XYZ file of C-alpha atoms in Angstrom:
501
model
C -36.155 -85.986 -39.713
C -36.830 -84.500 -36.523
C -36.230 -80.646 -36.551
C -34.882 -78.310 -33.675
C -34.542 -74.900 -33.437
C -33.346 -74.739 -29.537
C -34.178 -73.048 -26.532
C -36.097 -69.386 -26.729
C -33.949 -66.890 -25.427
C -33.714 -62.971 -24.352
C -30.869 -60.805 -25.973
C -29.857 -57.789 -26.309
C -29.246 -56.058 -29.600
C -26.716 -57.676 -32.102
C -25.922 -60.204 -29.365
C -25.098 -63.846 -30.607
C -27.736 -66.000 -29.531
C -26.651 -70.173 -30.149
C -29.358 -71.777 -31.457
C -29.874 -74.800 -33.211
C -29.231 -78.488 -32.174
C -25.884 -80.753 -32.655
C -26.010 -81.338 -36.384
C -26.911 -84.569 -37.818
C -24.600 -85.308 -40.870
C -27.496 -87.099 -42.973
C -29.151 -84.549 -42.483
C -29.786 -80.612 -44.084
C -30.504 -77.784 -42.764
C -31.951 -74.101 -43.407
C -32.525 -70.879 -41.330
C -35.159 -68.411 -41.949
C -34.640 -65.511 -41.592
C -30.821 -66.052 -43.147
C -29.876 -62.915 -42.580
C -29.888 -62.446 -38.633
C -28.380 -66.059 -38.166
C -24.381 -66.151 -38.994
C -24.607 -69.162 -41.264
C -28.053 -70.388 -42.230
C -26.822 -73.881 -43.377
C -25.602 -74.973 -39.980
C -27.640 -77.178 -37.363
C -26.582 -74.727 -34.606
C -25.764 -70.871 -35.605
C -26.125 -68.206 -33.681
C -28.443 -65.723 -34.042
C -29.011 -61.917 -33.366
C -31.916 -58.860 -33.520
C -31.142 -56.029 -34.868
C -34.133 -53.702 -33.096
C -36.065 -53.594 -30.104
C -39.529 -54.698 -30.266
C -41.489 -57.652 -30.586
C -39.738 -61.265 -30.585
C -38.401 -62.473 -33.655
C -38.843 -66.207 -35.221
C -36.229 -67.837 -36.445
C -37.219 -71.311 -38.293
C -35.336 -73.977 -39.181
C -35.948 -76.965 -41.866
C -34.624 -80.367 -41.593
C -34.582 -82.385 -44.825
C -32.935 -85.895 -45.328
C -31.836 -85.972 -49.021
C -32.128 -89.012 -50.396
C -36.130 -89.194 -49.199
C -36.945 -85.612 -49.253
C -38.599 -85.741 -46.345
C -38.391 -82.810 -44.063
C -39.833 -80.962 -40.935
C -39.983 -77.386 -38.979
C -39.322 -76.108 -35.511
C -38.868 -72.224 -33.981
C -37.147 -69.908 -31.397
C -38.072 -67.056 -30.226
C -35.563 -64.186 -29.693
C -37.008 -61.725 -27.267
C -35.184 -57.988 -27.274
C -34.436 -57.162 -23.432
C -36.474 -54.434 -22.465
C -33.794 -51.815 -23.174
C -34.673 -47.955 -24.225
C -33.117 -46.295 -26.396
C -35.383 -43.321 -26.637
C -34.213 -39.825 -26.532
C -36.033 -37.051 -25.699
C -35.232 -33.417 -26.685
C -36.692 -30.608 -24.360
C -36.356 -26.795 -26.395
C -35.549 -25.779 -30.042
C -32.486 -27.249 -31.230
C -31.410 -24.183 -32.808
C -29.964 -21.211 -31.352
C -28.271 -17.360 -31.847
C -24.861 -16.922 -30.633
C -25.623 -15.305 -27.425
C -28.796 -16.680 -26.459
C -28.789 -18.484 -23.125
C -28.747 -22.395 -23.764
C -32.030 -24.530 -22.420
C -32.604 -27.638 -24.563
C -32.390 -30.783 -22.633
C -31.419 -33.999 -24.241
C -32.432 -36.864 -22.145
C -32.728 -40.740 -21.838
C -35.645 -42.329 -19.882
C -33.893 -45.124 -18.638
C -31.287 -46.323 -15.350
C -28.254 -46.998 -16.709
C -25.180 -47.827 -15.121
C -23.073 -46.344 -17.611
C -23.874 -43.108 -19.865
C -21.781 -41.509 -21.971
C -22.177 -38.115 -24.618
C -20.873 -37.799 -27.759
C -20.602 -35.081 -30.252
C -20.384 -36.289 -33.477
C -17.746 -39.157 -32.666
C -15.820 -37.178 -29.642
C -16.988 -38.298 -26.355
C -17.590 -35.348 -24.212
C -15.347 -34.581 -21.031
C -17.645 -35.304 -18.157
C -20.884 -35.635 -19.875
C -22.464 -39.039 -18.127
C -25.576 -38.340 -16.313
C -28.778 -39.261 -18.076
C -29.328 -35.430 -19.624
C -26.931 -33.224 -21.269
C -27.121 -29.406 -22.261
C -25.840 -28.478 -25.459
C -23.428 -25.508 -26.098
C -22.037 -25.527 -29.961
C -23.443 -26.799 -33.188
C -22.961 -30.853 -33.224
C -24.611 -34.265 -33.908
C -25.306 -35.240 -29.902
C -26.139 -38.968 -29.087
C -25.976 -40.904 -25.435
C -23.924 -44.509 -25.204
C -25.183 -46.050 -22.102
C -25.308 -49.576 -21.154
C -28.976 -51.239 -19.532
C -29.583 -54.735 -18.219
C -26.551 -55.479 -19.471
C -27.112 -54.172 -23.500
C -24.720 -51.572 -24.353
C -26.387 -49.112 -26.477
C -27.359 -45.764 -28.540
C -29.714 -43.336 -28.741
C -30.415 -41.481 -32.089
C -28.064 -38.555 -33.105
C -29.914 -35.025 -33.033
C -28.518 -32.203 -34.726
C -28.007 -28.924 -32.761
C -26.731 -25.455 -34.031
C -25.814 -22.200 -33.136
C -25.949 -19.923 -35.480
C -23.629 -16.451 -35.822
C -25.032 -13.376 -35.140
C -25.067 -10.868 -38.185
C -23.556 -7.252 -37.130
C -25.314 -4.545 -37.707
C -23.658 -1.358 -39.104
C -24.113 1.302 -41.156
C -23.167 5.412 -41.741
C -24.758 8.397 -42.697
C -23.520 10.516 -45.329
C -24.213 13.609 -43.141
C -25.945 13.543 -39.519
C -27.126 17.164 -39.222
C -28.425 18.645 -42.464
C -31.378 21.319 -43.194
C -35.401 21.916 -42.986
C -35.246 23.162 -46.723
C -33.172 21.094 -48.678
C -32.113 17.517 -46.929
C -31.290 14.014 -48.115
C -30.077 11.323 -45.448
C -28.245 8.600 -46.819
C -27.399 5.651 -45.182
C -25.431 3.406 -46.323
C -25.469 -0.426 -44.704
C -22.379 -2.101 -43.578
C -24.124 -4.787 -41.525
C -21.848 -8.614 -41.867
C -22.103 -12.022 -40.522
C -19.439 -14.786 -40.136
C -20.847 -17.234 -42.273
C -21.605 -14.749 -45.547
C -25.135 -15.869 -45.604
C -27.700 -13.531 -46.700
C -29.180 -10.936 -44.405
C -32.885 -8.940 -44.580
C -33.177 -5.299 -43.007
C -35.876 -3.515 -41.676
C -35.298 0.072 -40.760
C -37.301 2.563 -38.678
C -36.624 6.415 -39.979
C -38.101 8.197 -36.366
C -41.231 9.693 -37.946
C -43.189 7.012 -37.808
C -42.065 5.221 -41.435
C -39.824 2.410 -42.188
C -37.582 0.923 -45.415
C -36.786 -2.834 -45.927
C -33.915 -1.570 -48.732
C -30.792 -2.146 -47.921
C -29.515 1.282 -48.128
C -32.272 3.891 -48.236
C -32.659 7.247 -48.719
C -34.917 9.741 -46.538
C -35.989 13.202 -46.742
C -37.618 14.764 -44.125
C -40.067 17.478 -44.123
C -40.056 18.994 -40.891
C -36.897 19.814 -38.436
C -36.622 17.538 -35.888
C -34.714 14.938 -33.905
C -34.932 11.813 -35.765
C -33.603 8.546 -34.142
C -32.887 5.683 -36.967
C -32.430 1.660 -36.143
C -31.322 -0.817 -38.529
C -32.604 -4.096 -37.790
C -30.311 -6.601 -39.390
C -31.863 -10.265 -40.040
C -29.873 -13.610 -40.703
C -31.581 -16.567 -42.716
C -32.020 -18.431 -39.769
C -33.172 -15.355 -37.396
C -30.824 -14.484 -35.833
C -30.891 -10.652 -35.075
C -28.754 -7.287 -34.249
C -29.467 -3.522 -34.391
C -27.781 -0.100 -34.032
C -28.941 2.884 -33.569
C -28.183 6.648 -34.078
C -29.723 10.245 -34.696
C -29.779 12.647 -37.381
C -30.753 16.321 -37.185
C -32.983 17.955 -39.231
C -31.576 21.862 -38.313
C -34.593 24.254 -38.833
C -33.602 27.418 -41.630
C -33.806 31.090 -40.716
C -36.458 33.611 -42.757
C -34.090 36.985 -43.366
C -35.871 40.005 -42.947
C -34.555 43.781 -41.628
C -35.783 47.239 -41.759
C -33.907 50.382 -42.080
C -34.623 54.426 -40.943
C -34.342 56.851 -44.008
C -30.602 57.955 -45.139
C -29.231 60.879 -45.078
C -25.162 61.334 -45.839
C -22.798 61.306 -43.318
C -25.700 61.146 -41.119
C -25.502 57.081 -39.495
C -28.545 54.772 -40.575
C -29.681 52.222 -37.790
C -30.166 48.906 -39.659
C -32.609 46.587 -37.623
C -32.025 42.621 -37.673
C -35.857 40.944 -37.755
C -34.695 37.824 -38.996
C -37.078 35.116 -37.608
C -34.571 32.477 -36.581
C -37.314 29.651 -36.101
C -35.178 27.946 -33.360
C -32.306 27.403 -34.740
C -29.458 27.057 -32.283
C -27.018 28.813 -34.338
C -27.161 31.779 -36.917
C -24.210 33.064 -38.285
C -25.209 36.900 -40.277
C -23.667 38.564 -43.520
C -24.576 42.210 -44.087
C -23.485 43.876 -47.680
C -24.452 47.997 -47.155
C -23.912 48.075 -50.979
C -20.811 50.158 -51.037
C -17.925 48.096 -50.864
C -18.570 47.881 -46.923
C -20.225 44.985 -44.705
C -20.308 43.463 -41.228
C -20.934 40.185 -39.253
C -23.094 41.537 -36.542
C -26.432 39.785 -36.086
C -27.236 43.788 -35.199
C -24.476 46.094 -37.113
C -23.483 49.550 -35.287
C -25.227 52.759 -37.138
C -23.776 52.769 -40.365
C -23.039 56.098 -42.646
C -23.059 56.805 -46.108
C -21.140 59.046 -47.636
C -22.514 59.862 -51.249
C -26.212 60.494 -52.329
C -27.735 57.316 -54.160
C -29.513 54.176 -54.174
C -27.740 51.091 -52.850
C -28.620 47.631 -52.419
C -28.379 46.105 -48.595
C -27.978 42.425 -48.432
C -28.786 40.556 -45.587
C -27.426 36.768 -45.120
C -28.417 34.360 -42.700
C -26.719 30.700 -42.206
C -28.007 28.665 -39.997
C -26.552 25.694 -38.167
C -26.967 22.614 -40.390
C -28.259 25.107 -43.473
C -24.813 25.879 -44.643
C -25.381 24.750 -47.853
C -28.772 26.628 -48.039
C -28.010 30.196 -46.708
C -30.780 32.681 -47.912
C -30.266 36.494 -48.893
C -32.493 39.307 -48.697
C -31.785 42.152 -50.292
C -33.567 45.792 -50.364
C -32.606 49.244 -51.960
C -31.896 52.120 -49.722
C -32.472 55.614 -50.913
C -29.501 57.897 -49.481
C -30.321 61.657 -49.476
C -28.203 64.699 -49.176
C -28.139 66.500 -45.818
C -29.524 70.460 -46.435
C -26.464 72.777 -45.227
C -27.794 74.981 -42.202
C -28.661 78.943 -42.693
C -27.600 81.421 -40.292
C -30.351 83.801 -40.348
C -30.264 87.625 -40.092
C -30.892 88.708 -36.444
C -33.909 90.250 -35.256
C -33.950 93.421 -33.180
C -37.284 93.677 -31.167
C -37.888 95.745 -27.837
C -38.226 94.558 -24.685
C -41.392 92.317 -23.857
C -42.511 92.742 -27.510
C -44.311 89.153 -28.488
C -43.038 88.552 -32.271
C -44.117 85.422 -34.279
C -40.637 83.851 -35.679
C -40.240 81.090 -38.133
C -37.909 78.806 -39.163
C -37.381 79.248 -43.429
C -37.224 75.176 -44.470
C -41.058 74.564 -45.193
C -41.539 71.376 -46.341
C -44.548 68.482 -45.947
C -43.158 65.993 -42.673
C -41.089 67.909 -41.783
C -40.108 68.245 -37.989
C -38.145 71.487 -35.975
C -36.717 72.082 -32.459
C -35.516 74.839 -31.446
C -32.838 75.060 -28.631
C -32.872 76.275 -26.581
C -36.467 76.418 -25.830
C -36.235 79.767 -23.912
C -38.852 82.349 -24.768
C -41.092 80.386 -26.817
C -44.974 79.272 -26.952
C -43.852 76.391 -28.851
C -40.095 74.573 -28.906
C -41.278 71.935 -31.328
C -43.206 73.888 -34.014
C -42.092 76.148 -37.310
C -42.952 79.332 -36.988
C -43.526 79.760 -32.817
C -43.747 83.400 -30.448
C -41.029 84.951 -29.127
C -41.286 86.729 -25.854
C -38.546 89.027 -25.788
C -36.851 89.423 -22.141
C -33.489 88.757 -23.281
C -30.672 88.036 -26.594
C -31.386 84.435 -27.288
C -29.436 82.704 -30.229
C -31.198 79.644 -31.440
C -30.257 76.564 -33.232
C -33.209 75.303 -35.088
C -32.948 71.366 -35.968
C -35.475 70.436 -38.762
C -35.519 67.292 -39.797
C -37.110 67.175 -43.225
C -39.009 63.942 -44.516
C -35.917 61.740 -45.150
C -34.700 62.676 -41.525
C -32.026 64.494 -43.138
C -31.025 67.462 -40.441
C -29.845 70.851 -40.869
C -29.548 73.375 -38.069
C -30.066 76.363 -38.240
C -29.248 79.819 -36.867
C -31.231 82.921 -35.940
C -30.125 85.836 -33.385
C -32.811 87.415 -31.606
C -31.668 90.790 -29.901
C -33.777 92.459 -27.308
C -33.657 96.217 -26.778
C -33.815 96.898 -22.973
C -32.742 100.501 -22.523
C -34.516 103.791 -22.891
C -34.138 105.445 -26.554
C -35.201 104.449 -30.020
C -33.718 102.419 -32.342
C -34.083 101.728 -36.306
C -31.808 99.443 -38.497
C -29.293 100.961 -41.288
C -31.121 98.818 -44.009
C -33.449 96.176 -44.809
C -34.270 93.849 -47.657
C -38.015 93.768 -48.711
C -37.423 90.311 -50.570
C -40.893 88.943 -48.843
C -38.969 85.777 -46.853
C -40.644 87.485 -43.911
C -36.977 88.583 -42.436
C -36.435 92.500 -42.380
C -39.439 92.996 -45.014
C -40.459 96.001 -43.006
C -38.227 98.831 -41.348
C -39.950 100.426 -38.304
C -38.613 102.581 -35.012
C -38.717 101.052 -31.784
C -38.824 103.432 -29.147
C -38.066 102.217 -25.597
C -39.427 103.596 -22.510
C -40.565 106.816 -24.524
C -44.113 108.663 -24.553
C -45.330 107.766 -27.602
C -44.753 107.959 -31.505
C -45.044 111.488 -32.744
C -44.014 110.551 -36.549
C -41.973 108.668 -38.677
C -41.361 109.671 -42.425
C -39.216 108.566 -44.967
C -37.771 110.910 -48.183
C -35.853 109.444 -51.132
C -32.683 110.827 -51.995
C -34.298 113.560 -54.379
C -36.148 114.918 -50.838
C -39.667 113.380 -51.954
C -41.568 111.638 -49.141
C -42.439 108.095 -49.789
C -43.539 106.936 -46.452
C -45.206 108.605 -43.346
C -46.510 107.313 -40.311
C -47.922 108.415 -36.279
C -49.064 105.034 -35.292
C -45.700 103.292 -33.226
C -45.482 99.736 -35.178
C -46.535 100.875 -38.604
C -43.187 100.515 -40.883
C -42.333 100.954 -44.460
C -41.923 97.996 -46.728
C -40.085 99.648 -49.756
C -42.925 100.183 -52.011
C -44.497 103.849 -53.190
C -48.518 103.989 -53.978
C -48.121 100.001 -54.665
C -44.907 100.302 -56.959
C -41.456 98.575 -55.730
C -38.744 101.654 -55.013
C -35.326 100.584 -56.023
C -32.776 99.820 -54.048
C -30.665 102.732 -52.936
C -30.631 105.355 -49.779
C -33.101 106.706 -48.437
C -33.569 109.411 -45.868
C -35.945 109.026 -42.634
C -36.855 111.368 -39.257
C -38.555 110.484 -36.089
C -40.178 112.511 -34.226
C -41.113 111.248 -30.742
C -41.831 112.379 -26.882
C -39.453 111.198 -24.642
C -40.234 111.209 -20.785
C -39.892 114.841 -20.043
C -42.795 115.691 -22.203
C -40.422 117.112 -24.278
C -40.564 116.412 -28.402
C -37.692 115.093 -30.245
C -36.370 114.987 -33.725
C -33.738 112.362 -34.930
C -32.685 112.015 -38.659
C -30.556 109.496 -40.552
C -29.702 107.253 -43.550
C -31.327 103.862 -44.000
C -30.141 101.811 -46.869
C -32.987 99.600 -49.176
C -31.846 96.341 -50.651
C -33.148 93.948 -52.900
């Protein structure tokens, strides 16, 4: 038999091709390959490629049965020149957010093109290039040279964005005792996993979910949470904690004296703190807010503890106390002296009676005086001065007290009624004082049984109560003066003078 396979041809892709001759009923036949003819048994199928590429042979044998005798011929199936490329210009995956820029694109002029997603055909989408927008399976239809075609499906997502989130458990907290923790609430849409990174604003940084920072030194801290999805997608927040710096107490005080008020002095180093809020305890019963408090008194003798608390902003939780003992001492009651009788422009040392080591005097007013400020200064006598001496004694305690000074200005004499030869140094020695008279003729003094105990004729020379060395008891005594006034003329004057001890 005489085989043939008919005339080559050029189709497109699954297009029916005849080929073949008119069959010849003595005859068999058989198509290789079978599968891209529609019956291989038949004289004159059609046939069809299934890819573009080179041509494809089809082959047909003849054989008449009752000889066995058979032969071959071909045709050649040439794909038209039709491509079905497509080419993808950018990632093909994407963050929800990010600005779109992949290209899908077919190198070829078509006269039809049509985009699909998945199996949707996309409103408008027939040029030759398409941008994608949402997660799909995006292929081209398109027809070429007369083959209507596709292009291979590509896969394109867009991936939610995970939210970052989280709190603090407190934002401002203190120097001395803090512990910041945060607490992530970051989410995404699709419940995949997430990774964090976080940056703490001193330079370190936690990949835990939910750390926990302490921080050494005050500050300004800013803290970002960088929130990760599986595919890497990102999103942060941010925010600040405040790391508030704590207060050192400290004060000083001035010696106590009852009644008397104490000056308490805030020196609290407050380190920068914005805010310090002060608690002062005086230890009896009695306190104040004041960063400074107003002189405060005591009113008893004793040793009480001051407290000092300072709270500052963010340290609430870590206020600190100082406290110190104060010693409060009794205020000495003032002594009114017995006045001093001494002639005109007589210089007489005077003394204040309080002796005691630190101890400080003024006397006022300073009239008269060598010396205002010291214990025992000179007094000029021109007039009566009555002075308050202050003295402050080592505790600065203050008593004042009193001493009369009288000045004898007119002619005459003049001797005291008594005196009291104790040895404080006030009216130890009785003496005449003659004023504006000649001179000092003599001065004796008899006890009360007529014996004479004292005699004198130097003017200033007095009696101090004693007898050849021995103390004379108190009692009365009798004295004369003798004296020339300023008619040349000599006077006697008598009288009692009383001695007390």
């Amino acid at each position: 038999p005489i085989s043939n396979a008919g005339t080559d041809a050029m189709a497109c892709k699954w297009q029916q091709i005849p080929i073949g001759t008119t069959p010849n009923a003595s005859y068999t036949y058989l198509w290789s390959p079978p599968g891209l003819v529609s019956n291989p048994t038949l004289s004159n199928p059609t046939g069809f490629i299934t890819a573009y590429g080179p041509p494809t042979e089809f082959i047909v044998t003849t054989t008449e049965p009752s000889t066995g005798c058979f032969s071959f011929d071909t045709v050649l199936i040439t794909p038209k020149p039709v491509d079905t490329s497509l080419q993808v210009t950018g990632k093909t995956d994407y963050c929800l957010g990010e600005p779109f820029s992949t290209i899908l694109s077919i190198n070829n002029t078509s006269s039809a093109v049509q985009w699909f997603d998945n199996n949707t055909a996309l409103n408008g989408a027939n040029n030759t290039s398409y941008i994608p927008s949402t997660t799909g399976d995006y292929w081209a239809r398109y027809t070429q040279l007369g083959c209507t075609d596709t292009t291979r499906s590509v896969h394109f997502d867009v991936f939610p964005l995970p939210v970052a989130d989280f709190s603090i458990n407190k934002d401002t907290q203190c120097v001395s005792s803090n512990s910041f923790a945060f607490t992530n609430n970051s989410s995404i849409s699709d419940g995949t996993s997430l990774s964090y990174l976080w940056t703490l604003g001193d330079g370190t940084s936690s990949v835990a979910a939910s750390p926990v920072k302490n921080y050494p030194g005050k500050g300004t801290y800013s803290i970002k949470l960088l929130a990760t999805s599986i595919h890497g997608c990102k999103d942060s927040l941010s925010d600040i904690v405040y790391v508030m710096p704590n207060v050192n107490p400290a004060f000083e005080f001035a010696k106590a004296c009852t009644n008397r008020p104490t000056n308490f002095s805030n020196l609290t180093n407050e380190n920068g703190s914005p805010l310090v809020k002060y608690a002062w305890d005086f230890g009896n019963n009695t306190s104040s807010i004041l960063k400074t408090p107003v002189p405060f008194m005591y009113d008893s003798v004793g040793t009480y503890k001051v407290s000092l608390t300072a709270t500052a902003l963010g340290c609430e939780a870590n206020a600190l106390t100082l406290v110190k003992d104060i010693r409060v001492n009794a205020i000495r009651k003032g002594i009114t002296y017995p006045s001093q009788t001494v002639s005109l422009s007589i210089n007489k040392l005077i003394w204040a009676l309080f002796d005691s080591a630190g101890a400080s005097y003024s006397w006022n007013p300073a009239l008269q005086l060598n010396n205002s400020k010291i214990k025992a200064p000179n007094f000029f006598a021109v007039n009566d001065v009555k002075y308050i001496i202050t003295i402050t004694d080592k505790n600065t305690c203050i008593a004042n007290d009193t001493l009369q000074m009288l000045v004898l200005k007119k002619p005459g004499w003049y001797l005291p009624n008594a005196f009291t030869p104790n040895g404080d140094g006030l009216n130890d020695i009785v003496r005449p004082y003659l004023i504006g008279m000649k001179g000092l003729t003599k001065f004796s003094i008899y006890n009360r049984l007529g014996n004479l105990v004292f005699s004198s004729v130097r003017e200033g020379e007095g009696w101090d109560g004693t007898y050849k060395g021995r103390k004379l008891d108190s009692g009365a005594y009798v004295w004369i003066l003798e004296y020339v006034d300023t008619t040349d003329k000599k006077v006697t004057q008598k009288g009692n003078l009383m001695l007390i001890r």
